[in-house]
Amino acid sequence: MTRYEMLIIKHFFIVAIFLVMFISPAGADQKPPPRIEPRAVVRMMDNRENVVFINVLSPLECMDIRIPGSLCIACEEAGEKASMLPQDRNAKLVFYGGNTPVEAGCEIIREAQRQGFANLYILKGGLTAWKRAGYDVESLTRIPRVPGSAVKPGNLKPWLNTESAALMIDLRSPAAYQSNHITGAVNMPLVSLHRTYQDLPWNRPLLVIDADGSRSFLAASYLRRKGFENVRRLEGGMTAWQTWNKGGAP
Amino acid sequence: MRSRSHGSGLGLCFALIVCLVIGWVWPSGIVGAAGDPSGGGRNCQSCHADALFKAGFQASAHGNNTCASCHRDITDLRRHMTGESKPRPVNCGSCHRDIASRFRKDVHYIKQNFQCQDCHQDIHSIRKSQNGFKVAAVENCSQCHSREDYTLLGHSGAVLKGNADAAACTDCHGLHNTPYYDPSLERDKAAARENYTRRCRSCHADAKMAKRNRFSTKTVASYDDSYHGKVLNIGYPQRVAGCADCHLGHNILPKKDLRSGMHRDNMKAACKACHKGFHDRFVSFDPHPEPLDPRRSLVHYWTEVFMIALLGGTFAFFWLHTILWWRRTYSDKCREGKAGFIEKTTFPECREEKQIQRFPVRDRIMHVLLILSFFTLVMTGFPIKYYDSPWAKILINIWGGAYRAGLFHRIAALVLCGLFLYTLWLSLQFLFPKRQFRGSLQRLFGPDSLFPNFKDLKDIIGMFKWFFGKGEMPKFDRWTYWEKFDFLAVFWGMTAIGGSGFMLWFPEKFSYLFPGWMINVAAVVHSEEAFLAAIFIFTVHFFNNHFVPNKFPLETNVFTGRYRLEALRHERPLEYERLMAEGRLDDMKREGPGFWTQLFAGAFGLASLMLGLLLTGLIFWAALFY
């Protein structure tokens, strides 16, 4: 092999390493944190390890119910609340959501990885599994639930025909809304609903829509408590809507 | 909306000012509130002056309590009235301990963080419903779970119309302990299926309730007799349909109603949840089959009648044959013994004789494989057939559950099918050696054939005469008529049990050939034919070949391949004479079986016989008492 060829190969590797380091998708080098059972977390706490819970749901949900002592930092709030992460980089951070699994791409998890936290976990089954296991929770400002009916996906069109002035509010993240949404729905993420609800029209029927129907009840209750009288939710959320559109059960 | 809010805000301010003035004048503390209702009530009602907190509360279920009975943390009236201490949410569990404990597992708490007052919003005026508990439950649940979707029709609709037997929401879902099932977890889905099927059964299997409400408890019994029901009942609800899998939704209506999930047009959706790729006619499958009711399906009925007749006829003939045979042989032996004859066992002259080869290695291997696959099929299939017998669960758990048992069942079925096809190939080779068609008819009815001929009929008559001492035992050639029956029964059996088995294995694919109700027919054929095959082998075949007194306890020639010349001369004299006449006997003579062959034949043969007898006992126990 000539010196010239060696030089080409050397430069090729340098360029390749450069490309891998700087052009690969952000965070692709980071492994998602392992999932941990509630029982295992409690064992760590019993061993007096420094465990910090981080609730990645919206502030409304986190203040409504959370694992005692949790930090409330929603996935979407990583930028503004990153400073709330503990100083101790060896602390064990346990991220949790509600019924649905926390996505590994949740921004606050990636922020914690960037800041160099070594021990990150995602609570398996989230708050639901925690409660199911019988462990305590706390409410700081609980939103009293207000009874109200839901609209099944199969009944949505007839309901919209009846309530012609109805406004559909998609509570999911802008990215989820962009990927698919019901025609006519406006995006008002749950994470900022406590700030944006005042922009909603007071005199129109509202239909709140979430991903799977598990978060819209709280949002509907919140809006009713705030004075919106006619608030309904889409039963089963977008998942049920898509299933129904594919010819599944109404 | 806003104006009303402002109005109520002014009222609140006024009330607060009044309270502050009273609080300033009143001595600190709320001692009176914790005393009798009138004393405690008066203090609180001075500010909380709405009718709700006065007459409403007095008449409520909690009317005998004071305000402080529930609002226990309000101990400093001044701090309360000035707003310095905010009352914490009431802990209903301090009195309703059991309910609070159960509610920790309730889906409303687990998923939506419900507290007592979220459902019991009228807590200050709550009282027993005039319309009864069930109506109250339906009314309360339907505040969130809409009436049109959940409570207008079906069970709850009947409750609202005044039927006290009909199921309210709480009858199926429980009260304060509505279980939470995570649809992403298989174990939760199975638990939900098991739970709701049990709840449905609690009413639909109740004969008195059925009579009052004019429905049939056969619905439950027939489901239990279906594949879905049997597998669920034996403790493996993971992969079979429970009640709520087909009876979707809450507006459960008669199947003729277009809105019913059971309407033919809507059933596809229910079936699709588990079965993929079926023809539309698949939905004519009856999940609640009643084969003995001709009004449900004539084909199903007549199939069942035919199978019962087949079983009855076969067992009547062969059990009678067996009993008479045993009686004759045993009485002969007794008579000889009484006369002082020494029983011929290992007579010296036989030791000197050579043995002949009756079965080549190929046939012996086939028989061992047949035994193994047959026992596997019986031990994996019969626990499902008799799911409610005490031994069924034990046996199915030995296999590692219904799913694994099903897997072994299918593997064994394939082995048996392979043996059957190979036997078919050997039969064709026997009939048409080297593709020679000439002489095939002679071979078919010849002495080496397993196909019955006129002599077999004469032998049957001769045998019955011998049973009653009316003649000599017929002289048999190479194959007796009962051996021919054993062989040919496999052809019928494999067609019936194999064909129906494949239909049950691939019901969706077969829906392109047959309507769905043929699966019901296949289930009957498979189940009854399995009983016929198992019990025939374990009783008739075992007796004819092993337990007949002069062979008891085991005839090993099918495992060793060897046959004593003396036995050939006595048991198949025509074959012996034929071989002698043809000069073939010397060529067939062999050394006796080796040590390991004898050990295997004895151990495997006896183990198989004992296992067969044990299974016969278990099957009769289940068939007669469950």
CSV table of N, CA and C in Angstrom, one decimal, chain B residues 430-546:
chain,number,residue,atom,x,y,z
B,430,PHE,N,-48.9,-52.8,-1.3
B,430,PHE,CA,-49.3,-54.2,-1.1
B,430,PHE,C,-50.2,-54.6,-2.2
B,431,LEU,N,-51.2,-53.7,-2.5
B,431,LEU,CA,-52.2,-54.0,-3.5
B,431,LEU,C,-51.6,-54.0,-5.0
B,432,PHE,N,-50.7,-53.0,-5.2
B,432,PHE,CA,-50.2,-52.8,-6.6
B,432,PHE,C,-48.6,-52.9,-6.5
B,433,PRO,N,-48.1,-54.1,-6.2
B,433,PRO,CA,-46.6,-54.1,-6.1
B,433,PRO,C,-46.0,-53.9,-7.5
B,434,LYS,N,-45.0,-53.0,-7.5
B,434,LYS,CA,-44.3,-52.6,-8.7
B,434,LYS,C,-45.3,-52.1,-9.8
B,435,ARG,N,-46.3,-51.4,-9.3
B,435,ARG,CA,-47.4,-50.8,-10.1
B,435,ARG,C,-48.1,-51.9,-11.0
B,436,GLN,N,-48.2,-53.1,-10.4
B,436,GLN,CA,-48.9,-54.2,-11.1
B,436,GLN,C,-50.3,-54.2,-10.7
B,437,PHE,N,-51.2,-54.0,-11.6
B,437,PHE,CA,-52.6,-53.9,-11.2
B,437,PHE,C,-53.3,-55.3,-11.3
B,438,ARG,N,-52.6,-56.2,-12.0
B,438,ARG,CA,-53.2,-57.6,-12.2
B,438,ARG,C,-53.1,-58.3,-10.8
B,439,GLY,N,-54.1,-58.9,-10.5
B,439,GLY,CA,-54.1,-59.7,-9.3
B,439,GLY,C,-54.4,-58.9,-8.0
B,440,SER,N,-54.7,-57.6,-8.2
B,440,SER,CA,-54.9,-56.7,-7.0
B,440,SER,C,-56.1,-57.2,-6.2
B,441,LEU,N,-57.1,-57.6,-7.0
B,441,LEU,CA,-58.4,-58.0,-6.3
B,441,LEU,C,-58.1,-59.3,-5.4
B,442,GLN,N,-57.3,-60.2,-6.0
B,442,GLN,CA,-57.0,-61.4,-5.2
B,442,GLN,C,-56.2,-61.0,-3.9
B,443,ARG,N,-55.3,-60.0,-4.2
B,443,ARG,CA,-54.5,-59.6,-3.0
B,443,ARG,C,-55.4,-58.9,-1.9
B,444,LEU,N,-56.3,-58.1,-2.5
B,444,LEU,CA,-57.2,-57.4,-1.5
B,444,LEU,C,-58.0,-58.4,-0.7
B,445,PHE,N,-58.5,-59.4,-1.2
B,445,PHE,CA,-59.3,-60.4,-0.4
B,445,PHE,C,-58.5,-61.6,-0.1
B,446,GLY,N,-57.2,-61.6,-0.3
B,446,GLY,CA,-56.4,-62.8,0.0
B,446,GLY,C,-56.1,-62.9,1.5
B,447,PRO,N,-55.4,-64.0,1.9
B,447,PRO,CA,-55.1,-64.2,3.3
B,447,PRO,C,-54.2,-63.3,4.0
B,448,ASP,N,-53.3,-62.6,3.2
B,448,ASP,CA,-52.4,-61.6,3.8
B,448,ASP,C,-52.9,-60.2,3.9
B,449,SER,N,-54.2,-60.0,3.4
B,449,SER,CA,-54.8,-58.7,3.3
B,449,SER,C,-55.5,-58.4,4.7
B,450,LEU,N,-55.5,-57.1,5.0
B,450,LEU,CA,-56.2,-56.7,6.2
B,450,LEU,C,-57.6,-56.2,5.8
B,451,PHE,N,-58.0,-56.5,4.6
B,451,PHE,CA,-59.3,-56.1,4.2
B,451,PHE,C,-60.3,-57.3,4.5
B,452,PRO,N,-61.5,-57.0,5.0
B,452,PRO,CA,-62.4,-58.1,5.4
B,452,PRO,C,-62.9,-58.8,4.2
B,453,ASN,N,-63.2,-60.1,4.4
B,453,ASN,CA,-63.8,-60.9,3.4
B,453,ASN,C,-64.9,-61.8,4.0
B,454,PHE,N,-65.4,-62.7,3.2
B,454,PHE,CA,-66.5,-63.5,3.6
B,454,PHE,C,-66.2,-64.4,4.7
B,455,LYS,N,-64.9,-64.8,4.8
B,455,LYS,CA,-64.5,-65.7,5.8
B,455,LYS,C,-64.6,-65.0,7.2
B,456,ASP,N,-64.3,-63.7,7.2
B,456,ASP,CA,-64.4,-63.0,8.5
B,456,ASP,C,-65.8,-63.1,9.1
B,457,LEU,N,-66.8,-63.0,8.2
B,457,LEU,CA,-68.2,-63.0,8.7
B,457,LEU,C,-68.4,-64.4,9.3
B,458,LYS,N,-67.9,-65.4,8.6
B,458,LYS,CA,-68.1,-66.8,9.1
B,458,LYS,C,-67.3,-67.0,10.4
B,459,ASP,N,-66.2,-66.3,10.5
B,459,ASP,CA,-65.4,-66.4,11.7
B,459,ASP,C,-66.1,-65.8,12.9
B,460,ILE,N,-66.8,-64.6,12.6
B,460,ILE,CA,-67.5,-63.9,13.7
B,460,ILE,C,-68.6,-64.9,14.2
B,461,ILE,N,-69.3,-65.5,13.3
B,461,ILE,CA,-70.4,-66.4,13.7
B,461,ILE,C,-69.8,-67.6,14.5
B,462,GLY,N,-68.7,-68.1,13.9
B,462,GLY,CA,-68.1,-69.2,14.5
B,462,GLY,C,-67.6,-68.9,15.9
B,463,MET,N,-67.0,-67.7,16.1
B,463,MET,CA,-66.5,-67.3,17.4
B,463,MET,C,-67.6,-67.2,18.4
B,464,PHE,N,-68.8,-66.6,18.0
B,464,PHE,CA,-69.9,-66.5,18.9
B,464,PHE,C,-70.4,-67.9,19.3
B,465,LYS,N,-70.4,-68.8,18.3
B,465,LYS,CA,-70.8,-70.2,18.6
B,465,LYS,C,-69.9,-70.8,19.7
B,466,TRP,N,-68.6,-70.5,19.5
B,466,TRP,CA,-67.6,-71.1,20.4
B,466,TRP,C,-67.7,-70.5,21.8
B,467,PHE,N,-68.1,-69.1,21.8
B,467,PHE,CA,-68.3,-68.5,23.1
B,467,PHE,C,-69.4,-69.3,24.0
B,468,PHE,N,-70.4,-69.8,23.2
B,468,PHE,CA,-71.5,-70.5,23.9
B,468,PHE,C,-71.3,-72.0,23.9
B,469,GLY,N,-70.2,-72.5,23.5
B,469,GLY,CA,-69.9,-73.9,23.5
B,469,GLY,C,-70.7,-74.7,22.4
B,470,LYS,N,-71.0,-73.9,21.4
B,470,LYS,CA,-71.7,-74.6,20.3
B,470,LYS,C,-70.8,-75.0,19.1
B,471,GLY,N,-69.6,-74.9,19.3
B,471,GLY,CA,-68.7,-75.3,18.2
B,471,GLY,C,-67.2,-75.0,18.6
B,472,GLU,N,-66.3,-75.4,17.7
B,472,GLU,CA,-64.9,-75.1,17.9
B,472,GLU,C,-64.6,-73.7,17.6
B,473,MET,N,-63.4,-73.2,18.2
B,473,MET,CA,-63.0,-71.9,17.8
B,473,MET,C,-62.6,-71.8,16.4
B,474,PRO,N,-63.0,-70.8,15.6
B,474,PRO,CA,-62.6,-70.8,14.2
B,474,PRO,C,-61.1,-70.8,14.0
B,475,LYS,N,-60.7,-71.3,12.9
B,475,LYS,CA,-59.3,-71.3,12.5
B,475,LYS,C,-59.0,-70.1,11.8
B,476,PHE,N,-58.0,-69.3,12.3
B,476,PHE,CA,-57.7,-68.0,11.7
B,476,PHE,C,-56.5,-68.1,10.8
B,477,ASP,N,-56.5,-67.2,9.8
B,477,ASP,CA,-55.3,-67.1,9.0
B,477,ASP,C,-54.4,-66.0,9.6
B,478,ARG,N,-53.7,-65.3,8.7
B,478,ARG,CA,-52.7,-64.3,9.2
B,478,ARG,C,-53.3,-63.2,10.0
B,479,TRP,N,-54.5,-62.7,9.6
B,479,TRP,CA,-55.2,-61.6,10.4
B,479,TRP,C,-56.6,-62.1,10.8
B,480,THR,N,-56.9,-61.8,12.1
B,480,THR,CA,-58.2,-62.1,12.6
B,480,THR,C,-59.1,-61.0,12.2
B,481,TYR,N,-60.4,-61.2,12.4
B,481,TYR,CA,-61.4,-60.2,12.0
B,481,TYR,C,-61.3,-59.0,13.0
B,482,TRP,N,-60.9,-59.2,14.3
B,482,TRP,CA,-60.8,-58.0,15.2
B,482,TRP,C,-59.6,-57.2,14.9
B,483,GLU,N,-58.5,-57.9,14.3
B,483,GLU,CA,-57.3,-57.2,13.9
B,483,GLU,C,-57.6,-56.3,12.7
B,484,LYS,N,-58.4,-56.9,11.8
B,484,LYS,CA,-58.8,-56.2,10.6
B,484,LYS,C,-59.6,-55.0,11.0
B,485,PHE,N,-60.5,-55.2,12.0
B,485,PHE,CA,-61.3,-54.0,12.4
B,485,PHE,C,-60.5,-52.9,13.0
B,486,ASP,N,-59.5,-53.3,13.8
B,486,ASP,CA,-58.5,-52.3,14.4
B,486,ASP,C,-57.9,-51.5,13.3
B,487,PHE,N,-57.5,-52.2,12.2
B,487,PHE,CA,-56.7,-51.6,11.1
B,487,PHE,C,-57.6,-50.7,10.4
B,488,LEU,N,-58.8,-51.2,10.0
B,488,LEU,CA,-59.7,-50.4,9.1
B,488,LEU,C,-60.4,-49.2,9.9
B,489,ALA,N,-60.5,-49.4,11.2
B,489,ALA,CA,-61.1,-48.4,12.1
B,489,ALA,C,-60.2,-47.1,12.0
B,490,VAL,N,-58.9,-47.4,11.8
B,490,VAL,CA,-58.0,-46.2,11.8
B,490,VAL,C,-58.3,-45.4,10.5
B,491,PHE,N,-58.7,-46.0,9.4
B,491,PHE,CA,-59.0,-45.3,8.2
B,491,PHE,C,-60.3,-44.4,8.5
B,492,TRP,N,-61.3,-45.0,9.1
B,492,TRP,CA,-62.5,-44.2,9.4
B,492,TRP,C,-62.1,-43.1,10.5
B,493,GLY,N,-61.4,-43.6,11.5
B,493,GLY,CA,-61.1,-42.7,12.6
B,493,GLY,C,-60.2,-41.5,12.1
B,494,MET,N,-59.2,-41.8,11.3
B,494,MET,CA,-58.4,-40.7,10.9
B,494,MET,C,-59.1,-39.7,10.0
B,495,THR,N,-60.0,-40.2,9.2
B,495,THR,CA,-60.8,-39.3,8.4
B,495,THR,C,-61.7,-38.4,9.2
B,496,ALA,N,-62.4,-39.1,10.2
B,496,ALA,CA,-63.3,-38.3,11.1
B,496,ALA,C,-62.5,-37.4,12.0
B,497,ILE,N,-61.6,-38.0,12.8
B,497,ILE,CA,-61.0,-37.2,13.8
B,497,ILE,C,-59.9,-36.3,13.2
B,498,GLY,N,-59.2,-36.8,12.2
B,498,GLY,CA,-58.2,-35.9,11.6
B,498,GLY,C,-58.9,-34.8,10.8
B,499,GLY,N,-59.9,-35.1,10.0
B,499,GLY,CA,-60.6,-34.1,9.2
B,499,GLY,C,-61.2,-33.0,10.1
B,500,SER,N,-61.9,-33.5,11.2
B,500,SER,CA,-62.5,-32.5,12.1
B,500,SER,C,-61.4,-31.7,12.9
B,501,GLY,N,-60.3,-32.4,13.2
B,501,GLY,CA,-59.2,-31.8,13.9
B,501,GLY,C,-58.6,-30.6,13.1
B,502,PHE,N,-58.4,-30.9,11.8
B,502,PHE,CA,-57.9,-29.8,11.0
B,502,PHE,C,-58.9,-28.6,10.8
B,503,MET,N,-60.1,-29.0,10.8
B,503,MET,CA,-61.1,-27.9,10.8
B,503,MET,C,-61.1,-27.0,12.0
B,504,LEU,N,-60.9,-27.7,13.1
B,504,LEU,CA,-60.8,-27.0,14.4
B,504,LEU,C,-59.5,-26.2,14.5
B,505,TRP,N,-58.5,-26.7,13.9
B,505,TRP,CA,-57.2,-26.1,13.9
B,505,TRP,C,-57.2,-24.8,13.1
B,506,PHE,N,-57.8,-24.9,11.9
B,506,PHE,CA,-57.8,-23.8,11.0
B,506,PHE,C,-59.2,-23.4,10.6
B,507,PRO,N,-60.0,-23.0,11.6
B,507,PRO,CA,-61.4,-22.7,11.3
B,507,PRO,C,-61.6,-21.6,10.3
B,508,GLU,N,-60.7,-20.6,10.3
B,508,GLU,CA,-60.9,-19.5,9.4
B,508,GLU,C,-60.7,-19.9,7.9
B,509,LYS,N,-59.7,-20.7,7.7
B,509,LYS,CA,-59.4,-21.2,6.3
B,509,LYS,C,-60.5,-22.1,5.8
B,510,PHE,N,-61.0,-22.9,6.7
B,510,PHE,CA,-62.1,-23.8,6.3
B,510,PHE,C,-63.4,-23.1,6.0
B,511,SER,N,-63.5,-21.8,6.5
B,511,SER,CA,-64.8,-21.1,6.3
B,511,SER,C,-64.9,-20.7,4.8
B,512,TYR,N,-63.8,-20.9,4.0
B,512,TYR,CA,-63.9,-20.7,2.6
B,512,TYR,C,-64.4,-21.9,1.9
B,513,LEU,N,-64.5,-23.0,2.6
B,513,LEU,CA,-65.0,-24.3,2.0
B,513,LEU,C,-66.4,-24.6,2.6
B,514,PHE,N,-66.5,-24.3,3.9
B,514,PHE,CA,-67.8,-24.7,4.6
B,514,PHE,C,-68.3,-23.5,5.4
B,515,PRO,N,-69.6,-23.5,5.7
B,515,PRO,CA,-70.1,-22.5,6.6
B,515,PRO,C,-69.6,-22.7,8.0
B,516,GLY,N,-69.7,-21.6,8.8
B,516,GLY,CA,-69.2,-21.6,10.1
B,516,GLY,C,-69.8,-22.7,11.0
B,517,TRP,N,-71.1,-23.0,10.8
B,517,TRP,CA,-71.7,-24.0,11.7
B,517,TRP,C,-71.0,-25.4,11.5
B,518,MET,N,-70.3,-25.6,10.4
B,518,MET,CA,-69.6,-26.9,10.3
B,518,MET,C,-68.5,-27.1,11.3
B,519,ILE,N,-68.0,-26.0,11.9
B,519,ILE,CA,-67.1,-26.1,13.0
B,519,ILE,C,-67.7,-26.7,14.2
B,520,ASN,N,-69.0,-26.4,14.4
B,520,ASN,CA,-69.8,-27.0,15.5
B,520,ASN,C,-69.9,-28.5,15.2
B,521,VAL,N,-70.1,-28.9,14.0
B,521,VAL,CA,-70.3,-30.3,13.6
B,521,VAL,C,-68.9,-31.0,13.8
B,522,ALA,N,-67.9,-30.3,13.4
B,522,ALA,CA,-66.5,-30.9,13.5
B,522,ALA,C,-66.2,-31.1,15.0
B,523,ALA,N,-66.6,-30.2,15.9
B,523,ALA,CA,-66.3,-30.3,17.3
B,523,ALA,C,-67.0,-31.5,17.9
B,524,VAL,N,-68.2,-31.8,17.4
B,524,VAL,CA,-68.9,-33.0,17.9
B,524,VAL,C,-68.2,-34.3,17.4
B,525,VAL,N,-67.9,-34.3,16.1
B,525,VAL,CA,-67.2,-35.5,15.6
B,525,VAL,C,-65.9,-35.7,16.3
B,526,HIS,N,-65.1,-34.6,16.4
B,526,HIS,CA,-63.8,-34.8,17.0
B,526,HIS,C,-63.9,-35.3,18.4
B,527,SER,N,-64.8,-34.7,19.2
B,527,SER,CA,-64.9,-35.1,20.6
B,527,SER,C,-65.4,-36.5,20.8
B,528,GLU,N,-66.5,-36.9,20.0
B,528,GLU,CA,-67.1,-38.2,20.2
B,528,GLU,C,-66.2,-39.3,19.6
B,529,GLU,N,-65.5,-39.0,18.5
B,529,GLU,CA,-64.6,-39.9,17.9
B,529,GLU,C,-63.4,-40.2,18.8
B,530,ALA,N,-63.0,-39.1,19.5
B,530,ALA,CA,-61.8,-39.3,20.4
B,530,ALA,C,-62.2,-40.2,21.5
B,531,PHE,N,-63.4,-40.1,22.0
B,531,PHE,CA,-63.9,-41.0,23.1
B,531,PHE,C,-63.9,-42.4,22.6
B,532,LEU,N,-64.5,-42.6,21.3
B,532,LEU,CA,-64.5,-43.9,20.7
B,532,LEU,C,-63.2,-44.5,20.6
B,533,ALA,N,-62.2,-43.7,20.0
B,533,ALA,CA,-60.9,-44.3,19.8
B,533,ALA,C,-60.2,-44.6,21.1
B,534,ALA,N,-60.2,-43.7,22.0
B,534,ALA,CA,-59.5,-43.9,23.3
B,534,ALA,C,-60.0,-45.2,24.0
B,535,ILE,N,-61.3,-45.2,24.2
B,535,ILE,CA,-61.9,-46.2,25.0
B,535,ILE,C,-61.8,-47.6,24.3
B,536,PHE,N,-62.0,-47.5,23.0
B,536,PHE,CA,-61.9,-48.8,22.2
B,536,PHE,C,-60.5,-49.4,22.3
B,537,ILE,N,-59.5,-48.5,22.2
B,537,ILE,CA,-58.1,-49.0,22.3
B,537,ILE,C,-57.8,-49.5,23.7
B,538,PHE,N,-58.2,-48.7,24.7
B,538,PHE,CA,-57.9,-49.1,26.1
B,538,PHE,C,-58.7,-50.2,26.7
B,539,THR,N,-59.8,-50.6,26.0
B,539,THR,CA,-60.6,-51.7,26.5
B,539,THR,C,-60.5,-52.9,25.5
B,540,VAL,N,-61.1,-52.7,24.4
B,540,VAL,CA,-61.2,-53.8,23.4
B,540,VAL,C,-59.8,-54.2,22.9
B,541,HIS,N,-59.1,-53.3,22.3
B,541,HIS,CA,-57.8,-53.6,21.8
B,541,HIS,C,-56.8,-54.2,22.8
B,542,PHE,N,-56.9,-53.6,24.0
B,542,PHE,CA,-56.0,-54.1,25.1
B,542,PHE,C,-56.4,-55.6,25.5
B,543,PHE,N,-57.7,-55.8,25.5
B,543,PHE,CA,-58.2,-57.2,25.9
B,543,PHE,C,-57.8,-58.2,24.8
B,544,ASN,N,-58.2,-57.8,23.6
B,544,ASN,CA,-58.0,-58.8,22.5
B,544,ASN,C,-56.5,-59.2,22.3
B,545,ASN,N,-55.6,-58.3,22.6
B,545,ASN,CA,-54.2,-58.5,22.3
B,545,ASN,C,-53.3,-58.8,23.5
B,546,HIS,N,-53.8,-58.4,24.7
B,546,HIS,CA,-53.0,-58.5,25.9
B,546,HIS,C,-53.7,-59.1,27.1
